[in-house]
Amino acid sequence: NAGVMQNPRHLVRRRGQEARLRCSPMKGHSHVYWYRQLPEEGLKFMVYLQKENIIDESGMPKERFSAEFPKEGPSILRIQQVVRGDSAAYFCASSLKREVYEQYFGPGTRLTVT
Amino acid sequence: GEDVEQSLFLSVREGDSSVINCTYTDSSSTYLYWYKQEPGAGLQLLTYIFSNMDMKQDQRLTVLLNKKDKHLSLRIADTQTGDSAIYFCAESTTGGGNKLTFGTGTQLKVEL
């Protein structure tokens, strides 16, 4: 039973480029969460999605960041016109149901903006 | 508001017990969690406790919850070098959806 998968594991982008981070939840999980971990800090919630719906995006920066979880395929976190401050580890988690308070995390994507 | 705090570092000798502490401010916390993060890896859910419980034990791990003081602790018995990692405390609330609020993490170093 595969866990949460994220790719790429490492991503290097120059300032101004776009970054696309992918997350495939655990089999049977329909709830996806994205978190960001800045260097030497804890994880901060960004967005919570179900299939084709954004449920809570209270942690998303207002500009340049977007997320989707289509009916088919992985969830995508997209960062447009990246800046150095976007360098961080981005973790995806999934859960079985909204009521199940267990989130299983992927290995993360480490984004470096040069 | 939500705030979860942890001490930054803890060093113990192999075979000793480790106690990692966490305090939180949101009185509506429903579940409290402990996650482990090894270098370069994602987060591994170690255990969680429902807010109406005082204690939960799982093999070498014991979680204690003092709801009155909003204090959570994780005790690791017979600490091994493989336990060296960063340990994150987290909370979730009924009204906050399923999002987790994390502490800053405690780096546990196990010395021989």
PDB file of C-alpha atoms in Angstrom:
ATOM      1  CA  ASN A   1       0.000   0.000   0.000  1.00  0.00           C
ATOM      2  CA  ALA A   2       1.836   3.044  -1.279  1.00  0.00           C
ATOM      3  CA  GLY A   3       1.977   6.074   0.937  1.00  0.00           C
ATOM      4  CA  VAL A   4       1.578   9.683  -0.068  1.00  0.00           C
ATOM      5  CA  MET A   5       3.793  10.416  -3.038  1.00  0.00           C
ATOM      6  CA  GLN A   6       5.245  13.751  -3.977  1.00  0.00           C
ATOM      7  CA  ASN A   7       7.298  14.771  -6.949  1.00  0.00           C
ATOM      8  CA  PRO A   8       9.717  16.082  -7.654  1.00  0.00           C
ATOM      9  CA  ARG A   9      11.602  15.583  -4.412  1.00  0.00           C
ATOM     10  CA  HIS A  10      13.902  18.470  -5.192  1.00  0.00           C
ATOM     11  CA  LEU A  11      13.159  21.396  -7.461  1.00  0.00           C
ATOM     12  CA  VAL A  12      15.405  24.291  -8.374  1.00  0.00           C
ATOM     13  CA  ARG A  13      13.923  27.361 -10.009  1.00  0.00           C
ATOM     14  CA  ARG A  14      15.287  30.754 -10.915  1.00  0.00           C
ATOM     15  CA  ARG A  15      13.514  33.846  -9.699  1.00  0.00           C
ATOM     16  CA  GLY A  16      10.508  34.600 -11.883  1.00  0.00           C
ATOM     17  CA  GLN A  17       9.950  31.019 -13.037  1.00  0.00           C
ATOM     18  CA  GLU A  18       6.993  28.821 -12.168  1.00  0.00           C
ATOM     19  CA  ALA A  19       7.103  25.871  -9.798  1.00  0.00           C
ATOM     20  CA  ARG A  20       4.658  22.965  -9.981  1.00  0.00           C
ATOM     21  CA  LEU A  21       4.562  20.516  -7.114  1.00  0.00           C
ATOM     22  CA  ARG A  22       2.600  17.286  -7.346  1.00  0.00           C
ATOM     23  CA  CYS A  23       1.001  15.151  -4.685  1.00  0.00           C
ATOM     24  CA  SER A  24      -0.673  11.767  -5.057  1.00  0.00           C
ATOM     25  CA  PRO A  25      -2.635  10.878  -1.906  1.00  0.00           C
ATOM     26  CA  MET A  26      -2.755   7.450  -0.346  1.00  0.00           C
ATOM     27  CA  LYS A  27      -5.069   5.026  -2.076  1.00  0.00           C
ATOM     28  CA  GLY A  28      -8.652   5.702  -1.109  1.00  0.00           C
ATOM     29  CA  HIS A  29      -7.903   9.106   0.423  1.00  0.00           C
ATOM     30  CA  SER A  30      -9.885  11.984  -1.005  1.00  0.00           C
ATOM     31  CA  HIS A  31      -8.681  14.788   1.268  1.00  0.00           C
ATOM     32  CA  VAL A  32      -5.395  16.574   0.572  1.00  0.00           C
ATOM     33  CA  TYR A  33      -3.555  19.205   2.566  1.00  0.00           C
ATOM     34  CA  TRP A  34      -0.522  21.277   1.712  1.00  0.00           C
ATOM     35  CA  TYR A  35       1.916  22.601   4.298  1.00  0.00           C
ATOM     36  CA  ARG A  36       5.040  24.706   3.978  1.00  0.00           C
ATOM     37  CA  GLN A  37       8.117  24.385   6.170  1.00  0.00           C
ATOM     38  CA  LEU A  38      10.494  27.313   6.064  1.00  0.00           C
ATOM     39  CA  PRO A  39      14.082  26.644   7.176  1.00  0.00           C
ATOM     40  CA  GLU A  40      14.272  25.823  10.884  1.00  0.00           C
ATOM     41  CA  GLU A  41      10.564  26.389  11.408  1.00  0.00           C
ATOM     42  CA  GLY A  42       7.536  24.220  11.949  1.00  0.00           C
ATOM     43  CA  LEU A  43       5.025  23.395   9.275  1.00  0.00           C
ATOM     44  CA  LYS A  44       2.421  25.975   8.379  1.00  0.00           C
ATOM     45  CA  PHE A  45      -0.921  25.030   6.870  1.00  0.00           C
ATOM     46  CA  MET A  46      -1.561  26.367   3.385  1.00  0.00           C
ATOM     47  CA  VAL A  47      -4.637  24.754   1.850  1.00  0.00           C
ATOM     48  CA  TYR A  48      -7.088  21.878   2.226  1.00  0.00           C
ATOM     49  CA  LEU A  49      -8.723  20.337  -0.827  1.00  0.00           C
ATOM     50  CA  GLN A  50     -11.126  17.596  -1.722  1.00  0.00           C
ATOM     51  CA  LYS A  51     -11.638  16.341  -5.239  1.00  0.00           C
ATOM     52  CA  GLU A  52     -12.429  19.365  -7.413  1.00  0.00           C
ATOM     53  CA  ASN A  53     -13.018  21.599  -4.386  1.00  0.00           C
ATOM     54  CA  ILE A  54     -10.932  23.959  -2.295  1.00  0.00           C
ATOM     55  CA  ILE A  55     -12.260  23.667   1.244  1.00  0.00           C
ATOM     56  CA  ASP A  56      -9.928  25.952   3.183  1.00  0.00           C
ATOM     57  CA  GLU A  57      -7.255  28.171   1.670  1.00  0.00           C
ATOM     58  CA  SER A  58      -6.773  30.401   4.692  1.00  0.00           C
ATOM     59  CA  GLY A  59      -3.027  29.721   4.757  1.00  0.00           C
ATOM     60  CA  MET A  60      -2.320  30.434   1.102  1.00  0.00           C
ATOM     61  CA  PRO A  61      -0.540  33.657   0.145  1.00  0.00           C
ATOM     62  CA  LYS A  62      -2.956  35.879  -1.734  1.00  0.00           C
ATOM     63  CA  GLU A  63      -0.837  36.177  -4.838  1.00  0.00           C
ATOM     64  CA  ARG A  64       1.174  33.783  -7.007  1.00  0.00           C
ATOM     65  CA  PHE A  65       0.045  30.615  -5.219  1.00  0.00           C
ATOM     66  CA  SER A  66      -2.736  28.310  -6.348  1.00  0.00           C
ATOM     67  CA  ALA A  67      -3.762  24.724  -5.711  1.00  0.00           C
ATOM     68  CA  GLU A  68      -6.035  22.211  -7.350  1.00  0.00           C
ATOM     69  CA  PHE A  69      -7.113  18.629  -6.884  1.00  0.00           C
ATOM     70  CA  PRO A  70      -8.806  17.475 -10.087  1.00  0.00           C
ATOM     71  CA  LYS A  71     -11.172  14.577 -10.430  1.00  0.00           C
ATOM     72  CA  GLU A  72      -8.404  12.555 -12.007  1.00  0.00           C
ATOM     73  CA  GLY A  73      -4.728  12.861 -11.247  1.00  0.00           C
ATOM     74  CA  PRO A  74      -2.622  14.336  -8.494  1.00  0.00           C
ATOM     75  CA  SER A  75      -3.082  17.507  -6.531  1.00  0.00           C
ATOM     76  CA  ILE A  76      -0.958  20.366  -7.827  1.00  0.00           C
ATOM     77  CA  LEU A  77       0.484  23.291  -5.901  1.00  0.00           C
ATOM     78  CA  ARG A  78       1.528  25.989  -8.323  1.00  0.00           C
ATOM     79  CA  ILE A  79       3.758  28.933  -7.530  1.00  0.00           C
ATOM     80  CA  GLN A  80       4.083  31.574 -10.189  1.00  0.00           C
ATOM     81  CA  GLN A  81       6.992  34.017 -10.494  1.00  0.00           C
ATOM     82  CA  VAL A  82       8.913  32.431  -7.642  1.00  0.00           C
ATOM     83  CA  VAL A  83      11.008  34.558  -5.300  1.00  0.00           C
ATOM     84  CA  ARG A  84      13.820  33.563  -2.940  1.00  0.00           C
ATOM     85  CA  GLY A  85      11.437  33.649   0.012  1.00  0.00           C
ATOM     86  CA  ASP A  86       9.502  30.750  -1.544  1.00  0.00           C
ATOM     87  CA  SER A  87      12.459  28.439  -0.881  1.00  0.00           C
ATOM     88  CA  ALA A  88      11.109  25.872   1.551  1.00  0.00           C
ATOM     89  CA  ALA A  89       9.999  22.299   1.931  1.00  0.00           C
ATOM     90  CA  TYR A  90       6.420  21.748   0.783  1.00  0.00           C
ATOM     91  CA  PHE A  91       4.631  18.805   2.298  1.00  0.00           C
ATOM     92  CA  CYS A  92       1.442  17.194   1.201  1.00  0.00           C
ATOM     93  CA  ALA A  93      -0.727  15.100   3.507  1.00  0.00           C
ATOM     94  CA  SER A  94      -3.844  13.058   2.885  1.00  0.00           C
ATOM     95  CA  SER A  95      -6.632  11.626   4.980  1.00  0.00           C
ATOM     96  CA  LEU A  96      -9.425   9.156   4.426  1.00  0.00           C
ATOM     97  CA  LYS A  97     -12.352  11.260   5.529  1.00  0.00           C
ATOM     98  CA  ARG A  98     -12.895  14.751   6.836  1.00  0.00           C
ATOM     99  CA  GLU A  99     -13.844  13.281  10.204  1.00  0.00           C
ATOM    100  CA  VAL A 100     -10.727  11.190  10.505  1.00  0.00           C
ATOM    101  CA  TYR A 101      -8.137  13.192  12.310  1.00  0.00           C
ATOM    102  CA  GLU A 102      -5.179  11.390  10.881  1.00  0.00           C
ATOM    103  CA  GLN A 103      -3.098  12.933   8.182  1.00  0.00           C
ATOM    104  CA  TYR A 104      -0.359  10.967   6.504  1.00  0.00           C
ATOM    105  CA  PHE A 105       2.473  12.993   5.069  1.00  0.00           C
ATOM    106  CA  GLY A 106       4.483  12.621   1.926  1.00  0.00           C
ATOM    107  CA  PRO A 107       8.275  13.010   1.817  1.00  0.00           C
ATOM    108  CA  GLY A 108       8.038  16.616   0.695  1.00  0.00           C
ATOM    109  CA  THR A 109       9.354  18.681  -2.187  1.00  0.00           C
ATOM    110  CA  ARG A 110      12.305  20.881  -1.395  1.00  0.00           C
ATOM    111  CA  LEU A 111      12.112  23.998  -3.524  1.00  0.00           C
ATOM    112  CA  THR A 112      15.198  26.132  -3.956  1.00  0.00           C
ATOM    113  CA  VAL A 113      14.907  29.476  -5.713  1.00  0.00           C
ATOM    114  CA  THR A 114      18.168  30.855  -7.037  1.00  0.00           C
TER     115      THR A 114
ATOM    116  CA  GLY B   1      -5.490  32.431  18.407  1.00  0.00           C
ATOM    117  CA  GLU B   2      -3.626  29.229  17.838  1.00  0.00           C
ATOM    118  CA  ASP B   3      -0.122  28.850  19.171  1.00  0.00           C
ATOM    119  CA  VAL B   4       1.882  25.716  19.875  1.00  0.00           C
ATOM    120  CA  GLU B   5       5.245  25.972  21.590  1.00  0.00           C
ATOM    121  CA  GLN B   6       8.072  23.538  22.181  1.00  0.00           C
ATOM    122  CA  SER B   7      11.601  23.746  23.473  1.00  0.00           C
ATOM    123  CA  LEU B   8      14.127  23.611  20.651  1.00  0.00           C
ATOM    124  CA  PHE B   9      16.636  21.000  21.803  1.00  0.00           C
ATOM    125  CA  LEU B  10      16.891  17.955  24.012  1.00  0.00           C
ATOM    126  CA  SER B  11      19.936  15.754  24.505  1.00  0.00           C
ATOM    127  CA  VAL B  12      19.793  12.384  26.257  1.00  0.00           C
ATOM    128  CA  ARG B  13      21.996   9.335  26.665  1.00  0.00           C
ATOM    129  CA  GLU B  14      21.123   6.085  24.973  1.00  0.00           C
ATOM    130  CA  GLY B  15      18.964   3.957  27.246  1.00  0.00           C
ATOM    131  CA  ASP B  16      17.602   6.905  29.216  1.00  0.00           C
ATOM    132  CA  SER B  17      14.040   8.199  28.937  1.00  0.00           C
ATOM    133  CA  SER B  18      13.322  11.312  26.881  1.00  0.00           C
ATOM    134  CA  VAL B  19      10.529  13.710  27.701  1.00  0.00           C
ATOM    135  CA  ILE B  20       9.513  16.238  25.077  1.00  0.00           C
ATOM    136  CA  ASN B  21       7.106  18.953  26.154  1.00  0.00           C
ATOM    137  CA  CYS B  22       4.583  21.066  24.310  1.00  0.00           C
ATOM    138  CA  THR B  23       2.153  23.797  25.310  1.00  0.00           C
ATOM    139  CA  TYR B  24      -0.786  25.037  23.299  1.00  0.00           C
ATOM    140  CA  THR B  25      -3.217  27.889  23.683  1.00  0.00           C
ATOM    141  CA  ASP B  26      -6.372  26.858  21.829  1.00  0.00           C
ATOM    142  CA  SER B  27      -8.805  25.466  24.387  1.00  0.00           C
ATOM    143  CA  SER B  28     -10.959  24.006  21.618  1.00  0.00           C
ATOM    144  CA  SER B  29      -8.227  21.589  20.554  1.00  0.00           C
ATOM    145  CA  THR B  30      -9.814  18.256  19.771  1.00  0.00           C
ATOM    146  CA  TYR B  31      -6.826  16.081  18.955  1.00  0.00           C
ATOM    147  CA  LEU B  32      -3.167  16.466  19.777  1.00  0.00           C
ATOM    148  CA  TYR B  33      -0.450  14.714  17.838  1.00  0.00           C
ATOM    149  CA  TRP B  34       3.195  13.840  17.865  1.00  0.00           C
ATOM    150  CA  TYR B  35       5.080  13.594  14.592  1.00  0.00           C
ATOM    151  CA  LYS B  36       8.682  12.559  13.982  1.00  0.00           C
ATOM    152  CA  GLN B  37      10.817  14.021  11.209  1.00  0.00           C
ATOM    153  CA  GLU B  38      14.151  12.488  10.319  1.00  0.00           C
ATOM    154  CA  PRO B  39      16.695  14.504   8.320  1.00  0.00           C
ATOM    155  CA  GLY B  40      15.533  15.133   4.771  1.00  0.00           C
ATOM    156  CA  ALA B  41      12.367  13.121   5.268  1.00  0.00           C
ATOM    157  CA  GLY B  42       8.675  13.780   5.676  1.00  0.00           C
ATOM    158  CA  LEU B  43       6.684  13.593   8.873  1.00  0.00           C
ATOM    159  CA  GLN B  44       5.793  10.287  10.451  1.00  0.00           C
ATOM    160  CA  LEU B  45       2.725  10.179  12.671  1.00  0.00           C
ATOM    161  CA  LEU B  46       3.837   8.611  15.962  1.00  0.00           C
ATOM    162  CA  THR B  47       0.703   8.860  18.037  1.00  0.00           C
ATOM    163  CA  TYR B  48      -2.229  11.085  18.825  1.00  0.00           C
ATOM    164  CA  ILE B  49      -4.540  11.630  21.749  1.00  0.00           C
ATOM    165  CA  PHE B  50      -8.115  12.800  21.952  1.00  0.00           C
ATOM    166  CA  SER B  51      -8.619  15.779  24.223  1.00  0.00           C
ATOM    167  CA  ASN B  52     -10.832  13.890  26.678  1.00  0.00           C
ATOM    168  CA  MET B  53      -8.001  11.486  27.487  1.00  0.00           C
ATOM    169  CA  ASP B  54      -5.241  11.992  30.034  1.00  0.00           C
ATOM    170  CA  MET B  55      -2.793   9.400  28.863  1.00  0.00           C
ATOM    171  CA  LYS B  56      -2.062   7.083  25.999  1.00  0.00           C
ATOM    172  CA  GLN B  57       0.631   4.432  25.878  1.00  0.00           C
ATOM    173  CA  ASP B  58       1.978   2.716  22.798  1.00  0.00           C
ATOM    174  CA  GLN B  59       5.023   0.485  23.325  1.00  0.00           C
ATOM    175  CA  ARG B  60       7.915   2.816  24.230  1.00  0.00           C
ATOM    176  CA  LEU B  61       5.808   5.948  23.813  1.00  0.00           C
ATOM    177  CA  THR B  62       3.676   7.535  26.510  1.00  0.00           C
ATOM    178  CA  VAL B  63       1.630  10.658  25.871  1.00  0.00           C
ATOM    179  CA  LEU B  64       0.384  12.718  28.797  1.00  0.00           C
ATOM    180  CA  LEU B  65      -2.189  15.460  28.415  1.00  0.00           C
ATOM    181  CA  ASN B  66      -2.947  18.077  31.050  1.00  0.00           C
ATOM    182  CA  LYS B  67      -5.899  19.850  29.543  1.00  0.00           C
ATOM    183  CA  LYS B  68      -6.196  22.352  32.386  1.00  0.00           C
ATOM    184  CA  ASP B  69      -2.654  23.593  31.822  1.00  0.00           C
ATOM    185  CA  LYS B  70      -2.769  22.955  28.056  1.00  0.00           C
ATOM    186  CA  HIS B  71       0.367  20.875  28.331  1.00  0.00           C
ATOM    187  CA  LEU B  72       1.242  17.804  26.295  1.00  0.00           C
ATOM    188  CA  SER B  73       4.273  15.594  26.708  1.00  0.00           C
ATOM    189  CA  LEU B  74       5.829  12.661  24.891  1.00  0.00           C
ATOM    190  CA  ARG B  75       7.936  10.223  26.842  1.00  0.00           C
ATOM    191  CA  ILE B  76      10.195   7.834  24.965  1.00  0.00           C
ATOM    192  CA  ALA B  77      11.419   4.985  27.122  1.00  0.00           C
ATOM    193  CA  ASP B  78      14.818   3.369  26.534  1.00  0.00           C
ATOM    194  CA  THR B  79      15.808   5.997  23.970  1.00  0.00           C
ATOM    195  CA  GLN B  80      17.886   4.685  21.078  1.00  0.00           C
ATOM    196  CA  THR B  81      20.144   6.430  18.564  1.00  0.00           C
ATOM    197  CA  GLY B  82      17.469   5.790  15.934  1.00  0.00           C
ATOM    198  CA  ASP B  83      15.167   8.074  17.905  1.00  0.00           C
ATOM    199  CA  SER B  84      17.346  11.075  17.019  1.00  0.00           C
ATOM    200  CA  ALA B  85      15.071  13.338  15.003  1.00  0.00           C
ATOM    201  CA  ILE B  86      12.891  16.419  15.241  1.00  0.00           C
ATOM    202  CA  TYR B  87       9.629  15.866  17.086  1.00  0.00           C
ATOM    203  CA  PHE B  88       6.656  18.058  16.304  1.00  0.00           C
ATOM    204  CA  CYS B  89       3.643  18.564  18.470  1.00  0.00           C
ATOM    205  CA  ALA B  90       0.462  19.491  16.583  1.00  0.00           C
ATOM    206  CA  GLU B  91      -3.179  20.173  17.308  1.00  0.00           C
ATOM    207  CA  SER B  92      -6.408  20.187  15.390  1.00  0.00           C
ATOM    208  CA  THR B  93      -9.729  21.686  16.367  1.00  0.00           C
ATOM    209  CA  THR B  94     -13.314  20.903  15.481  1.00  0.00           C
ATOM    210  CA  GLY B  95     -13.950  24.392  14.245  1.00  0.00           C
ATOM    211  CA  GLY B  96     -10.674  24.596  12.369  1.00  0.00           C
ATOM    212  CA  GLY B  97     -11.458  21.914   9.852  1.00  0.00           C
ATOM    213  CA  ASN B  98      -8.782  19.302   9.547  1.00  0.00           C
ATOM    214  CA  LYS B  99      -5.809  21.604   9.422  1.00  0.00           C
ATOM    215  CA  LEU B 100      -2.998  20.912  11.818  1.00  0.00           C
ATOM    216  CA  THR B 101      -1.225  23.624  13.749  1.00  0.00           C
ATOM    217  CA  PHE B 102       2.355  22.640  14.456  1.00  0.00           C
ATOM    218  CA  GLY B 103       4.881  23.636  17.041  1.00  0.00           C
ATOM    219  CA  THR B 104       8.381  24.615  15.995  1.00  0.00           C
ATOM    220  CA  GLY B 105       9.760  21.175  16.747  1.00  0.00           C
ATOM    221  CA  THR B 106      12.171  19.751  19.322  1.00  0.00           C
ATOM    222  CA  GLN B 107      15.431  18.336  18.063  1.00  0.00           C
ATOM    223  CA  LEU B 108      16.250  15.212  20.050  1.00  0.00           C
ATOM    224  CA  LYS B 109      19.872  14.125  20.068  1.00  0.00           C
ATOM    225  CA  VAL B 110      20.689  10.730  21.507  1.00  0.00           C
ATOM    226  CA  GLU B 111      24.279  10.281  22.621  1.00  0.00           C
ATOM    227  CA  LEU B 112      26.134   7.044  23.241  1.00  0.00           C
TER     228      LEU B 112
END
